[in-house]
Short mmCIF file of C-alpha atoms in Angstrom, two decimals:
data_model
loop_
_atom_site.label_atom_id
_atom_site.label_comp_id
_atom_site.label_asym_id
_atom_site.label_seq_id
_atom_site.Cartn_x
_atom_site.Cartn_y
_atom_site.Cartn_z
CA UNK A 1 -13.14 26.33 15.93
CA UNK A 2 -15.38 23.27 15.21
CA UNK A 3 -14.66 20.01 16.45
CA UNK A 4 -15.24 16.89 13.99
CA UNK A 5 -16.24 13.33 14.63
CA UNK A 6 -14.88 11.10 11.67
CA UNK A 7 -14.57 7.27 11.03
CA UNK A 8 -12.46 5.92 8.82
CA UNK A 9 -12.82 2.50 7.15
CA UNK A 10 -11.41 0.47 4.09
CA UNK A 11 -11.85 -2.21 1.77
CA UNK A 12 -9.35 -4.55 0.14
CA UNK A 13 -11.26 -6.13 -3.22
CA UNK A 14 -8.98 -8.22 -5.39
CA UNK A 15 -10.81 -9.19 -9.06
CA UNK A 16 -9.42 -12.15 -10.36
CA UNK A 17 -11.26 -13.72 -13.68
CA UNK A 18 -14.38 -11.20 -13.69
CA UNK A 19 -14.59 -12.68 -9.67
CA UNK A 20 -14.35 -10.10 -6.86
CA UNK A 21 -13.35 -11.07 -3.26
CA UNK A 22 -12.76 -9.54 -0.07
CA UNK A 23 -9.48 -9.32 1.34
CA UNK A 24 -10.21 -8.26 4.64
CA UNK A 25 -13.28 -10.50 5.39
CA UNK A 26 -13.30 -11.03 9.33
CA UNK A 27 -11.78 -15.16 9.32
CA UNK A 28 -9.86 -14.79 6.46
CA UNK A 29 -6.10 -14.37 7.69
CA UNK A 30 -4.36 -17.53 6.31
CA UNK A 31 -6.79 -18.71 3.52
CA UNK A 32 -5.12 -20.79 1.01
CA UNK A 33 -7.30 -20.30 -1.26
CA UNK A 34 -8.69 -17.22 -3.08
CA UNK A 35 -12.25 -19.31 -3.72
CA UNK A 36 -12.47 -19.35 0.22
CA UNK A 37 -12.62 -16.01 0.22
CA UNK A 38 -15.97 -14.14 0.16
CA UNK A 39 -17.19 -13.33 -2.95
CA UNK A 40 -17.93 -9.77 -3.84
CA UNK A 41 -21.05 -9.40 -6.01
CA UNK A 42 -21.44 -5.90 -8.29
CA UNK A 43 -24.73 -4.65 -8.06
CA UNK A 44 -26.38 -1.46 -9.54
CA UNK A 45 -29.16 0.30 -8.37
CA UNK A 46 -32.05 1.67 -9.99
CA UNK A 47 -30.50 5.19 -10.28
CA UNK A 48 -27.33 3.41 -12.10
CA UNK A 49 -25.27 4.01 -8.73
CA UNK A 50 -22.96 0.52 -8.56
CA UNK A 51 -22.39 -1.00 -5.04
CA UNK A 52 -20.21 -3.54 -4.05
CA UNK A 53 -22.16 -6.18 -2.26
CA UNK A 54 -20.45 -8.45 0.95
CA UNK A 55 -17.47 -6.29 0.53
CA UNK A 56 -16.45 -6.08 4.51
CA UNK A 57 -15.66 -2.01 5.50
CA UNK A 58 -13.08 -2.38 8.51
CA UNK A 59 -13.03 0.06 10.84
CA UNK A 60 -9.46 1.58 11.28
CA UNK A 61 -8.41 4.01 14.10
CA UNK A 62 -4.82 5.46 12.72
CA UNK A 63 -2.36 5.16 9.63
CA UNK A 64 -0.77 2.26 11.44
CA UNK A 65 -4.44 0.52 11.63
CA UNK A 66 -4.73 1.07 7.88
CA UNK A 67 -0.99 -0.01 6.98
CA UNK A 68 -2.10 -3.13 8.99
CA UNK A 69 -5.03 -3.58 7.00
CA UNK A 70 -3.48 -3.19 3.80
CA UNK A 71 -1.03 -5.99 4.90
CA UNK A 72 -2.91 -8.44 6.33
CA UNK A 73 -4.71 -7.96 2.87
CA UNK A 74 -1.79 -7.96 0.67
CA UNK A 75 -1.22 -11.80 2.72
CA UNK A 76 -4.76 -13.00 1.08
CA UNK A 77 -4.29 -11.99 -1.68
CA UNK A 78 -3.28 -15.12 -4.56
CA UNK A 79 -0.03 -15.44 -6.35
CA UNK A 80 2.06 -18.19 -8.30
CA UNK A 81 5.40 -18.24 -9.74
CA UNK A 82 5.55 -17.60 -13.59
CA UNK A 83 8.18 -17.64 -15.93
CA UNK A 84 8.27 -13.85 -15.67
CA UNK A 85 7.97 -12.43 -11.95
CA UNK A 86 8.45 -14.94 -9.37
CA UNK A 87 5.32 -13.37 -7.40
CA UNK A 88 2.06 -13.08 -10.50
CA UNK A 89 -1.00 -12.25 -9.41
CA UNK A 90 -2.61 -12.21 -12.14
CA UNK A 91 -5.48 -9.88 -10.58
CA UNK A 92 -6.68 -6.58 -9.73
CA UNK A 93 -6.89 -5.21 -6.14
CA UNK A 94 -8.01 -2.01 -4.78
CA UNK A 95 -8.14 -0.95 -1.68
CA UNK A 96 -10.16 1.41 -0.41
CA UNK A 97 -10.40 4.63 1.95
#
């Protein structure tokens, strides 16, 4: 039997009007806007890889580290009423693993 060393991290990117930004940038809990939030810039490399560039990677130890994560993003993250759904976002997120 092998023993294994792993880190796990994730990313919370919300695009909102061809604009990516960070959910989980560190000083970002209670923003009340989404244009204080760090923008995210696509980039693409000369081998046609695409990166995500100042998307923040935080470090999480356990499920309940990740759940947390995912909420504390989901709290960033910009909505307004609409006639429709009480709670639009009118965006894209993903988060990542």
């Amino acid at each position: 039997r092998r023993d294994y060393n792993f880190q796990l991290h994730v990313s919370y990117l919300e695009i909102y009007n061809d604009s990516g930004y960070d959910l989980l940038a560190p000083k970002s809990e209670g923003t009340k806007a989404l244009e204080d939030l760090p923008r995210v810039h696509l980039q693409e490399d000369e081998d046609g890889n695409i990166h995500l560039g100042n998307l923040s990677a935080t470090t999480c130890a356990s499920e309940e580290d990740a759940l947390n994560a995912l909420f504390l993003g989901d709290m960033n993250r910009m909505i307004s009423e609409t006639p429709m759904n009480m709670a639009s976002s009118r965006s894209h997120c993903i988060f990542t693993i």
